[in-house]
Amino acid sequence: MSENNPELEAYKKLVADTFASFEPVFLAAVVGEFNQRIEIPEIEDEFTGLFFGIKTMTDVINDKIAEMELVKHQLENLVAERTAALHEAQEVSGVGSWVMDTETNEVEWSDVIYKIFGLNRDYEPKYHGFLGLVPAEEKPRIVSVVRSAVEKRESFDFTFNFVLPNGESRIIRGRGKPIETNGFVTKLIGTAQDVTREKLAEIKFRGLLESAPDAVVIVGNDGNIQLVNRQVENIFGYNRSELIGKPVEILIPDKFRGNHAGHRTSYFGNPNARPMGAGLELLGKRKSGEEFPVEISLSPLETEEGVLVSAAIRDISERKSQQSELLRARELAAKSEELERFAHITAHNIRSPAANLSSLTKILLEEKDPEEIETVTYLLNDSVEVLMRTLDDVSEVLSSTSQAINPQVVVFKEILKDVLIELREVIKETKTKITCDFSEANSVIYPVNHVHNIILNLVSNAIRYRDPRRKNMVEIHSKINDGDVFLSVKDNGLGIDLNRHGDSIFKLYKTFHTHPASKGVGLFLIKNQLSSLHGDVQVKSVVGEGSKFTVKFGRIELKEA
């Protein structure tokens, strides 16, 4: 057939136009299948060959269309299943979905939204029609939210009040986002949910929170503050806006912040209601920088956003002050009782040698025999010595109670150096070996005369009550624990039977050995001086092994000059 056959050219154009109308993906599938099927017979008739090819192509197209119809049917079934599942999910969750065309203002609602707003299915939702159902005071806010979503392409999440047709009030949560086509916002899609119950519970919770007597801080698992009550503002001196979103460590003294994050993470790993820092002295930090004692109770709160922690914080400054005053009163009462006992003992100790002196003086005045006079003179001397020792004890005790409190930085090594000079002869005589380690705490803020007296008495006792069966060893060591300075003096001497003497070891004129220099004054003075500044002294001792006295110095702040 001629190449210029008009009928052949018409068929060719028809085929070309048909292929041009196909979608590229469909065309590729058809051509691929065609290339696999076509078997052009060896004929010279071009028209017949073209017709044969078109028939094969038609068969391929029909088969592909059948395949596509099947896929379409399967997809429609899948969409129907997913739609039904979504509908069920919305029914269960109470969350409805909507789509709004920003050009026509037409709105499509899911079945759940009709239920949320109490409307029948015959209601045709439109944007402006819906605004007519909303309380007048809520319209401006809804209009503003929608406008911002369209103009600024912003997502939104807000709540508004709504009155159902039956007059019941509801609180609705609306969420949504804009959808763009070719650079323009053409749709808004979103959800609606009735959150009345949750909001009322939240309002009730906030009311209870505000009325709580303690400061309450709600913290998320990221460690940031989510909610506080009025008492937090009162106690810590911050406005709420200064705390929300900030790390909870803002309320903790700087020195504790480093470890707190680890403790917080540990608590979130096993949250349970319990007091925080049981047995520890906890401190809070006000906006002014002032630190104050607190008690904290922790409780986990299960929420939709995950576990939150509620910390109830109580300022116990007043209680601590009252406890300190009570402790001080008890200490003063005990001190008064001890001093009263000291006065009775002293009076007795003075009265006896004084009576002897009076009697011996009368005898001396009347006696003529030189030998008797000499004997009476010796007795007079003994009575005077007893009286002088008693007066020395009185002077020492009164001196310790009347010393001015002038705290300063006292270096242990310097005090020990002075003490060793005072005890140089007895140390040399007894061959006592004294070692010290002040590396952990080389100083303390305290009255220097108190520290001197404490070290002098403890070291001299360690030497005095040595065990003659072994070389005398004295170890002096200092340390810091939780901010408190401790000093210990340990020996390998005779030791003390604490079962017999434990309750009276720091009382006046109590001795536990037969050493001639024992007076029972030194330990009393140490206890008295430490107690007056909120310090303490403890003893561990085993008979035949030695003793260890541990001094805890009360905390004293240096006053600025």
Coordinates of C-alpha atoms in Angstrom, one line a residue:
M1 CA 0.0 0.0 0.0
S2 CA 1.3 3.5 -0.9
E3 CA 2.9 5.5 1.9
N4 CA 0.5 8.4 0.9
N5 CA -2.6 6.4 1.4
P6 CA -5.1 8.8 3.2
E7 CA -6.8 5.9 5.0
L8 CA -3.6 4.6 6.4
E9 CA -2.6 8.1 7.6
A10 CA -5.9 8.5 9.3
Y11 CA -5.4 5.3 11.2
K12 CA -1.9 6.4 12.2
K13 CA -3.3 9.7 13.5
L14 CA -6.0 7.9 15.5
V15 CA -3.4 5.7 17.2
A16 CA -1.2 8.7 18.0
D17 CA -4.1 10.6 19.4
T18 CA -5.2 7.6 21.5
F19 CA -1.7 7.2 23.0
A20 CA -1.4 10.9 23.7
S21 CA -4.6 10.8 25.8
F22 CA -3.1 8.1 28.1
E23 CA -1.5 8.9 31.5
P24 CA 2.3 8.4 31.3
V25 CA 2.2 5.6 33.9
F26 CA -0.6 3.8 32.2
L27 CA 1.0 4.3 28.8
A28 CA 4.3 2.8 30.1
A29 CA 2.4 -0.3 31.4
V30 CA 0.5 -0.7 28.1
V31 CA 3.6 -0.4 26.0
G32 CA 5.6 -2.8 28.1
E33 CA 2.8 -5.4 27.9
F34 CA 2.4 -4.7 24.2
N35 CA 6.1 -5.4 23.5
Q36 CA 5.8 -8.7 25.2
R37 CA 2.7 -9.8 23.3
I38 CA 3.1 -8.5 19.8
E39 CA 4.2 -10.9 17.1
I40 CA 3.9 -9.1 13.7
P41 CA 3.6 -11.6 10.9
E42 CA 5.7 -11.3 7.8
I43 CA 3.3 -9.5 5.5
E44 CA 3.9 -6.8 3.1
D45 CA 0.5 -5.2 3.6
E46 CA 1.2 -2.2 5.8
F47 CA -2.4 -1.5 6.5
T48 CA -3.0 -5.1 7.6
G49 CA 0.1 -5.0 9.9
L50 CA -1.1 -1.8 11.5
F51 CA -4.5 -3.2 12.0
F52 CA -3.0 -6.3 13.6
G53 CA -0.9 -4.1 15.9
I54 CA -3.9 -2.0 16.9
K55 CA -5.9 -5.1 17.8
T56 CA -3.1 -6.4 20.0
M57 CA -2.8 -3.0 21.6
T58 CA -6.6 -2.9 22.2
D59 CA -6.5 -6.3 23.9
V60 CA -3.6 -5.1 26.2
I61 CA -5.5 -1.9 27.0
N62 CA -8.7 -3.8 27.9
D63 CA -6.7 -6.2 30.1
K64 CA -5.0 -3.3 31.9
I65 CA -8.3 -1.6 32.4
A66 CA -9.7 -4.8 34.0
E67 CA -6.7 -5.0 36.2
M68 CA -7.1 -1.4 37.2
E69 CA -10.8 -1.9 38.0
L70 CA -9.9 -4.8 40.3
V71 CA -7.2 -2.6 42.1
K72 CA -9.8 0.2 42.3
H73 CA -12.3 -2.1 43.9
Q74 CA -9.7 -3.3 46.4
L75 CA -8.7 0.2 47.2
E76 CA -12.3 1.2 47.7
N77 CA -12.7 -1.7 50.1
L78 CA -9.5 -0.7 52.0
V79 CA -10.7 2.9 52.2
A80 CA -14.1 1.8 53.5
E81 CA -12.4 -0.4 56.1
R82 CA -10.1 2.4 57.2
T83 CA -13.0 4.9 57.3
A84 CA -15.0 2.5 59.4
A85 CA -12.0 2.0 61.8
L86 CA -11.5 5.8 62.0
H87 CA -15.2 6.3 62.7
E88 CA -15.0 3.7 65.5
A89 CA -11.8 5.3 66.9
Q90 CA -13.5 8.7 66.9
E91 CA -16.5 7.2 68.7
V92 CA -14.3 5.6 71.3
S93 CA -12.1 8.7 71.9
G94 CA -14.9 11.3 71.5
V95 CA -12.7 13.2 69.0
G96 CA -14.4 14.3 65.8
S97 CA -12.8 15.5 62.6
W98 CA -13.7 18.3 60.2
V99 CA -12.5 19.9 56.9
M100 CA -13.3 23.4 55.9
D101 CA -12.9 24.9 52.4
T102 CA -11.5 28.4 52.8
E103 CA -12.9 29.6 49.5
T104 CA -16.5 28.4 49.9
N105 CA -16.6 28.2 53.7
E106 CA -18.2 24.8 53.3
V107 CA -17.5 22.4 56.2
E108 CA -17.6 18.6 56.4
W109 CA -18.1 17.0 59.8
S110 CA -17.6 13.5 61.1
D111 CA -20.6 11.9 62.9
V112 CA -18.9 12.5 66.3
I113 CA -18.9 16.3 65.8
Y114 CA -22.6 16.3 65.4
K115 CA -22.9 14.5 68.7
I116 CA -20.4 16.9 70.4
F117 CA -22.5 19.9 69.4
G118 CA -25.8 18.2 70.0
L119 CA -27.0 18.6 66.4
N120 CA -28.9 16.3 64.0
R121 CA -27.4 14.9 60.9
D122 CA -29.7 17.1 58.8
Y123 CA -27.8 20.2 59.9
E124 CA -25.7 21.4 57.0
P125 CA -22.5 22.8 58.6
K126 CA -21.0 26.1 57.2
Y127 CA -18.5 28.3 58.8
H128 CA -20.7 31.4 59.3
G129 CA -23.7 29.2 60.2
F130 CA -21.6 27.6 62.9
L131 CA -20.6 31.0 64.3
G132 CA -24.3 31.7 64.7
L133 CA -24.4 28.8 67.2
V134 CA -21.5 30.0 69.3
P135 CA -22.0 32.3 72.3
A136 CA -21.5 35.9 71.3
E137 CA -18.5 36.4 73.6
E138 CA -16.6 33.5 72.0
K139 CA -17.1 34.6 68.3
P140 CA -14.3 37.1 68.1
R141 CA -11.8 34.6 69.4
I142 CA -12.8 31.9 67.0
V143 CA -12.7 34.3 64.1
S144 CA -9.3 35.5 65.1
V145 CA -8.0 31.9 65.4
V146 CA -9.3 31.0 61.9
R147 CA -7.9 34.2 60.4
S148 CA -4.4 33.6 61.8
A149 CA -4.5 30.0 60.5
V150 CA -5.2 31.2 57.0
E151 CA -3.1 34.4 56.9
K152 CA -0.1 33.3 59.0
R153 CA -0.4 29.6 58.1
E154 CA -0.4 28.7 61.8
S155 CA -1.7 25.6 63.5
F156 CA -4.0 26.2 66.5
D157 CA -5.1 24.5 69.7
F158 CA -7.6 26.3 71.9
T159 CA -10.7 25.8 74.0
F160 CA -14.0 27.7 73.8
N161 CA -17.4 27.5 75.5
F162 CA -20.5 26.2 73.7
V163 CA -24.2 25.9 74.6
L164 CA -26.0 22.8 73.4
P165 CA -29.5 23.1 71.9
N166 CA -30.8 21.7 75.2
G167 CA -29.2 24.5 77.2
E168 CA -26.3 22.5 78.6
S169 CA -22.9 24.2 78.7
R170 CA -19.8 22.5 77.2
I171 CA -16.1 23.3 76.9
I172 CA -14.8 22.3 73.5
R173 CA -11.2 21.8 72.5
G174 CA -10.5 22.8 68.9
R175 CA -7.3 21.8 67.0
G176 CA -6.4 22.4 63.4
K177 CA -3.9 23.3 60.7
P178 CA -3.9 24.9 57.3
I179 CA -3.5 22.9 54.0
E180 CA -1.8 24.7 51.1
T181 CA -2.2 24.2 47.4
N182 CA 0.1 26.1 45.0
G183 CA 1.1 28.4 47.8
F184 CA -2.4 29.2 48.9
V185 CA -4.3 28.0 52.0
T186 CA -7.3 26.2 50.5
K187 CA -8.4 24.1 53.4
L188 CA -8.4 23.9 57.2
I189 CA -8.5 20.4 58.8
G190 CA -8.8 19.6 62.4
T191 CA -10.5 18.0 65.3
A192 CA -13.0 18.9 68.0
Q193 CA -13.4 17.3 71.5
D194 CA -15.7 17.8 74.4
V195 CA -13.2 18.4 77.3
T196 CA -15.8 19.7 79.8
R197 CA -15.1 16.9 82.4
E198 CA -11.4 17.3 82.2
K199 CA -11.5 21.1 82.4
L200 CA -13.9 21.1 85.4
A201 CA -11.5 18.6 87.0
E202 CA -8.6 20.8 86.2
I203 CA -10.5 23.9 87.6
K204 CA -11.2 21.9 90.8
F205 CA -7.6 20.7 91.0
R206 CA -6.4 24.3 90.6
G207 CA -8.8 25.4 93.3
L208 CA -7.5 22.8 95.7
L209 CA -3.9 23.6 94.6
E210 CA -4.4 27.3 95.4
S211 CA -6.0 26.5 98.8
A212 CA -3.2 24.2 99.8
P213 CA -1.3 25.4 102.9
D214 CA 2.0 24.3 101.4
A215 CA 3.8 25.6 98.4
V216 CA 3.1 23.1 95.5
V217 CA 5.3 22.8 92.4
I218 CA 4.3 20.5 89.5
V219 CA 7.3 19.3 87.5
G220 CA 7.5 17.5 84.2
N221 CA 10.0 14.7 83.4
D222 CA 12.2 17.2 81.7
G223 CA 12.7 18.9 85.1
N224 CA 10.9 22.1 84.1
I225 CA 8.2 23.7 86.3
Q226 CA 4.7 23.4 84.7
L227 CA 2.5 24.7 87.5
V228 CA 2.8 26.5 90.9
N229 CA 0.4 27.8 93.5
R230 CA 0.1 31.0 95.4
Q231 CA 2.2 29.7 98.3
V232 CA 5.2 29.2 96.0
E233 CA 5.1 33.0 95.2
N234 CA 4.7 33.8 98.9
I235 CA 7.5 31.6 100.1
F236 CA 10.1 31.9 97.3
G237 CA 9.4 35.5 96.3
Y238 CA 8.9 34.8 92.5
N239 CA 6.0 35.6 90.3
R240 CA 4.5 32.6 88.5
S241 CA 5.6 33.9 85.2
E242 CA 9.2 33.8 86.4
L243 CA 9.0 30.1 87.2
I244 CA 6.8 28.4 84.6
G245 CA 9.0 26.6 82.1
K246 CA 12.2 27.1 84.2
P247 CA 14.2 24.2 85.7
V248 CA 13.1 23.3 89.2
E249 CA 16.7 23.7 90.3
I250 CA 16.0 27.5 90.4
L251 CA 14.5 26.9 93.8
I252 CA 17.5 24.9 95.1
P253 CA 20.7 26.4 96.6
D254 CA 23.6 26.4 94.1
K255 CA 25.7 23.9 96.1
F256 CA 23.0 21.2 95.7
R257 CA 22.1 21.7 92.0
G258 CA 24.8 19.5 90.6
N259 CA 23.5 16.3 92.2
H260 CA 19.8 17.2 92.0
A261 CA 19.3 16.3 88.3
G262 CA 20.5 12.8 88.9
H263 CA 18.2 12.4 91.9
R264 CA 15.3 13.7 89.8
T265 CA 15.9 11.3 87.0
S266 CA 16.1 8.4 89.5
Y267 CA 12.8 9.4 91.0
F268 CA 11.0 9.5 87.6
G269 CA 12.4 6.0 87.0
N270 CA 10.5 4.7 90.1
P271 CA 7.9 7.4 91.1
N272 CA 6.1 6.9 94.4
A273 CA 4.7 9.0 97.1
R274 CA 7.4 9.7 99.8
P275 CA 9.2 12.4 101.6
M276 CA 12.2 13.8 99.8
G277 CA 15.6 13.4 101.4
A278 CA 14.5 11.4 104.4
G279 CA 16.9 12.1 107.3
L280 CA 18.6 15.0 105.5
E281 CA 18.4 18.7 106.1
L282 CA 16.9 20.2 103.0
L283 CA 17.2 23.8 102.0
G284 CA 15.3 26.0 99.6
K285 CA 16.5 29.2 97.9
R286 CA 14.4 32.4 97.7
K287 CA 14.6 34.8 94.8
S288 CA 16.6 37.1 97.1
G289 CA 19.2 34.4 97.4
E290 CA 18.3 33.6 101.1
E291 CA 18.4 29.9 101.9
F292 CA 15.9 28.4 104.3
P293 CA 15.0 25.0 105.8
V294 CA 12.2 23.1 104.1
E295 CA 10.3 19.8 104.2
I296 CA 9.4 18.3 100.8
S297 CA 6.9 15.5 100.0
L298 CA 6.9 14.0 96.5
S299 CA 3.9 12.5 94.7
P300 CA 3.6 11.2 91.1
L301 CA 0.7 12.5 88.9
E302 CA -0.5 10.3 86.0
T303 CA -1.6 12.6 83.0
E304 CA -2.2 12.3 79.3
E305 CA 1.2 14.0 78.8
G306 CA 2.9 11.4 81.0
V307 CA 4.0 11.3 84.6
L308 CA 4.3 14.6 86.4
V309 CA 5.7 15.1 89.9
S310 CA 4.0 17.2 92.6
A311 CA 6.3 18.6 95.2
A312 CA 4.7 19.9 98.4
I313 CA 7.2 22.3 100.0
R314 CA 6.8 23.5 103.6
D315 CA 8.9 26.4 105.1
I316 CA 10.0 25.1 108.5
S317 CA 12.1 28.1 109.4
E318 CA 9.9 28.9 112.4
R319 CA 9.8 25.3 113.5
K320 CA 13.6 25.1 113.3
S321 CA 13.9 28.3 115.3
Q322 CA 11.6 27.0 117.9
Q323 CA 13.5 23.7 118.1
S324 CA 16.7 25.6 118.4
E325 CA 15.3 27.7 121.2
L326 CA 14.0 24.6 122.9
L327 CA 17.3 22.9 122.5
R328 CA 19.0 26.0 123.8
A329 CA 16.7 26.1 126.8
R330 CA 17.4 22.4 127.5
E331 CA 21.1 23.0 127.2
L332 CA 20.9 26.0 129.5
A333 CA 18.9 24.0 132.0
A334 CA 21.4 21.1 131.9
K335 CA 24.2 23.7 132.2
S336 CA 22.5 25.4 135.1
E337 CA 22.0 22.0 136.8
E338 CA 25.6 21.1 136.2
L339 CA 26.8 24.5 137.6
E340 CA 24.5 24.1 140.6
R341 CA 26.0 20.7 141.2
F342 CA 29.4 22.3 140.7
A343 CA 28.5 25.0 143.3
H344 CA 27.5 22.4 145.9
I345 CA 30.6 20.3 145.3
T346 CA 32.8 23.4 145.4
A347 CA 31.1 24.6 148.6
H348 CA 31.8 21.3 150.1
N349 CA 35.3 21.2 148.9
I350 CA 36.0 24.6 150.3
R351 CA 34.1 24.1 153.5
S352 CA 36.2 21.1 154.5
P353 CA 39.7 22.6 154.2
A354 CA 38.4 25.9 155.5
A355 CA 37.1 24.2 158.7
N356 CA 40.5 22.4 159.0
L357 CA 42.3 25.7 158.6
S358 CA 40.1 27.3 161.3
S359 CA 40.7 24.4 163.7
L360 CA 44.4 24.1 163.0
T361 CA 44.9 27.9 163.4
K362 CA 43.3 27.8 166.9
I363 CA 45.5 24.9 167.9
L364 CA 48.5 26.7 166.5
L365 CA 47.8 29.7 168.6
E366 CA 47.4 27.7 171.8
E367 CA 50.1 25.1 171.2
K368 CA 53.5 25.6 172.9
D369 CA 55.2 22.3 172.0
P370 CA 57.6 22.9 169.0
E371 CA 57.0 19.4 167.6
E372 CA 53.2 19.8 167.7
I373 CA 53.5 23.2 166.1
E374 CA 55.5 21.7 163.3
T375 CA 52.9 18.9 162.8
V376 CA 50.1 21.4 162.8
T377 CA 52.0 23.6 160.3
Y378 CA 52.3 20.6 157.9
L379 CA 48.5 20.0 158.3
L380 CA 47.9 23.6 157.6
N381 CA 49.9 23.5 154.4
D382 CA 48.0 20.4 153.2
S383 CA 44.6 22.1 153.8
V384 CA 45.8 25.2 151.9
E385 CA 46.9 23.1 148.9
V386 CA 43.5 21.3 148.9
L387 CA 41.8 24.8 149.0
M388 CA 44.0 26.1 146.3
R389 CA 43.2 23.2 144.0
T390 CA 39.5 23.7 144.5
L391 CA 39.9 27.4 143.8
D392 CA 41.9 26.6 140.6
D393 CA 39.0 24.4 139.5
V394 CA 36.5 27.1 140.2
S395 CA 38.6 29.6 138.3
E396 CA 39.0 27.3 135.3
V397 CA 35.2 26.6 135.1
L398 CA 34.2 30.2 135.5
S399 CA 36.8 31.2 133.0
S400 CA 35.4 28.8 130.3
T401 CA 31.9 30.1 130.8
S402 CA 32.8 33.7 130.7
Q403 CA 35.1 33.8 127.7
A404 CA 34.1 36.1 125.0
I405 CA 32.8 34.5 121.8
N406 CA 35.1 35.8 119.1
P407 CA 35.0 33.4 116.2
Q408 CA 37.8 33.5 113.6
V409 CA 39.6 31.2 111.2
V410 CA 41.5 28.8 113.5
V411 CA 44.2 26.7 111.9
F412 CA 44.5 23.3 113.6
K413 CA 48.2 22.9 112.9
E414 CA 49.0 26.2 114.6
I415 CA 46.9 25.3 117.7
L416 CA 48.5 21.9 117.9
K417 CA 52.0 23.4 117.7
D418 CA 51.2 25.6 120.8
V419 CA 49.7 22.6 122.7
L420 CA 52.8 20.5 122.0
I421 CA 55.0 23.2 123.4
E422 CA 52.9 23.3 126.6
L423 CA 53.1 19.5 126.9
R424 CA 56.7 19.2 125.7
E425 CA 58.2 17.8 128.9
V426 CA 55.4 15.2 129.6
I427 CA 55.6 14.1 125.9
K428 CA 59.3 13.6 126.2
E429 CA 59.0 11.9 129.6
T430 CA 56.4 9.4 128.4
K431 CA 57.9 9.0 124.9
T432 CA 54.5 9.6 123.4
K433 CA 54.3 9.6 119.6
I434 CA 51.8 12.1 118.2
T435 CA 50.7 12.1 114.6
C436 CA 48.2 14.4 112.8
D437 CA 46.4 14.7 109.5
F438 CA 44.6 18.0 108.8
S439 CA 44.5 17.5 105.0
E440 CA 40.7 17.2 104.8
A441 CA 40.0 20.2 107.0
N442 CA 42.9 22.4 108.0
S443 CA 40.9 25.0 109.9
V444 CA 37.6 25.8 111.5
I445 CA 35.7 29.1 112.2
Y446 CA 35.6 29.1 116.0
P447 CA 36.8 30.9 119.1
V448 CA 40.5 30.2 119.2
N449 CA 40.6 29.7 123.0
H450 CA 37.9 27.1 122.7
V451 CA 39.8 25.1 120.1
H452 CA 43.0 25.4 122.1
N453 CA 41.3 24.1 125.3
I454 CA 39.7 21.2 123.4
I455 CA 42.9 20.0 121.8
L456 CA 44.9 20.6 125.0
N457 CA 42.5 18.6 127.2
L458 CA 42.1 15.7 124.8
V459 CA 45.8 15.3 124.1
S460 CA 46.8 15.7 127.7
N461 CA 44.2 13.0 128.7
A462 CA 45.5 10.7 126.0
I463 CA 49.0 11.0 127.5
R464 CA 47.9 10.9 131.1
Y465 CA 45.8 7.7 130.7
R466 CA 48.3 5.8 128.6
D467 CA 48.8 2.1 129.0
P468 CA 52.3 1.4 130.4
R469 CA 52.5 -1.9 128.7
R470 CA 52.9 -0.4 125.2
K471 CA 54.3 2.6 123.4
N472 CA 51.8 5.5 123.7
M473 CA 50.4 6.6 120.3
V474 CA 48.1 9.6 119.8
E475 CA 46.4 10.2 116.4
I476 CA 44.7 13.5 115.5
H477 CA 42.6 13.8 112.4
S478 CA 40.2 16.3 111.0
K479 CA 37.5 16.0 108.3
I480 CA 34.4 17.7 106.8
N481 CA 31.1 16.0 106.5
D482 CA 28.0 17.7 105.1
G483 CA 29.6 21.1 105.8
D484 CA 30.4 20.3 109.4
V485 CA 34.0 20.2 110.7
F486 CA 35.0 17.3 112.8
L487 CA 38.2 16.7 114.9
S488 CA 39.1 13.4 116.4
V489 CA 41.8 12.4 119.0
K490 CA 42.5 8.7 119.2
D491 CA 44.9 6.9 121.6
N492 CA 45.9 3.3 122.5
G493 CA 45.7 3.9 126.2
L494 CA 43.8 2.3 129.1
G495 CA 40.4 2.9 127.6
I496 CA 37.1 3.6 129.5
D497 CA 34.4 1.2 130.5
L498 CA 31.5 2.9 128.8
N499 CA 29.0 0.4 130.2
R500 CA 29.7 1.8 133.7
H501 CA 30.6 5.4 132.9
G502 CA 29.0 6.2 129.6
D503 CA 26.3 8.4 131.1
S504 CA 28.6 10.4 133.3
I505 CA 31.7 10.7 131.2
F506 CA 31.3 14.4 130.5
K507 CA 30.0 15.4 133.9
L508 CA 31.9 17.5 136.4
Y509 CA 34.3 15.8 138.8
K510 CA 33.7 12.4 137.3
T511 CA 36.9 10.4 137.0
F512 CA 37.4 6.8 135.7
H513 CA 41.0 6.0 136.6
T514 CA 43.1 6.3 139.8
H515 CA 45.6 8.7 138.2
P516 CA 46.6 11.3 140.8
A517 CA 46.1 14.2 138.3
S518 CA 42.5 13.2 137.6
K519 CA 40.1 16.0 138.5
G520 CA 37.1 15.3 136.3
V521 CA 37.1 18.9 134.9
G522 CA 38.6 18.7 131.4
L523 CA 35.9 16.7 129.6
F524 CA 33.2 18.7 131.3
L525 CA 34.7 22.0 130.0
I526 CA 35.0 20.5 126.5
K527 CA 31.3 19.4 126.5
N528 CA 30.3 22.8 128.0
Q529 CA 32.1 24.9 125.4
L530 CA 30.9 22.9 122.4
S531 CA 27.3 22.8 123.6
S532 CA 27.3 26.5 124.0
L533 CA 28.0 26.9 120.3
H534 CA 25.7 24.0 119.1
G535 CA 28.6 21.6 118.8
D536 CA 29.0 18.1 120.4
V537 CA 31.6 15.5 121.4
Q538 CA 31.3 11.8 121.3
V539 CA 33.5 9.0 122.6
K540 CA 34.2 5.4 121.6
S541 CA 36.3 3.4 123.9
V542 CA 37.3 -0.2 124.8
V543 CA 39.1 -1.1 128.0
G544 CA 42.6 -2.2 127.3
E545 CA 42.6 -0.9 123.7
G546 CA 42.1 2.9 123.9
S547 CA 39.7 5.7 123.3
K548 CA 38.6 8.0 120.4
F549 CA 37.0 11.3 121.1
T550 CA 35.3 13.0 118.1
V551 CA 34.4 16.7 118.3
K552 CA 31.8 18.2 116.0
F553 CA 32.2 22.0 115.8
G554 CA 29.0 24.0 115.6
R555 CA 28.7 26.1 112.5
I556 CA 29.5 29.8 113.1
E557 CA 29.6 32.5 110.5
L558 CA 32.2 35.2 110.5
K559 CA 30.8 38.6 111.1
E560 CA 31.9 41.3 108.7
A561 CA 34.0 44.0 110.2

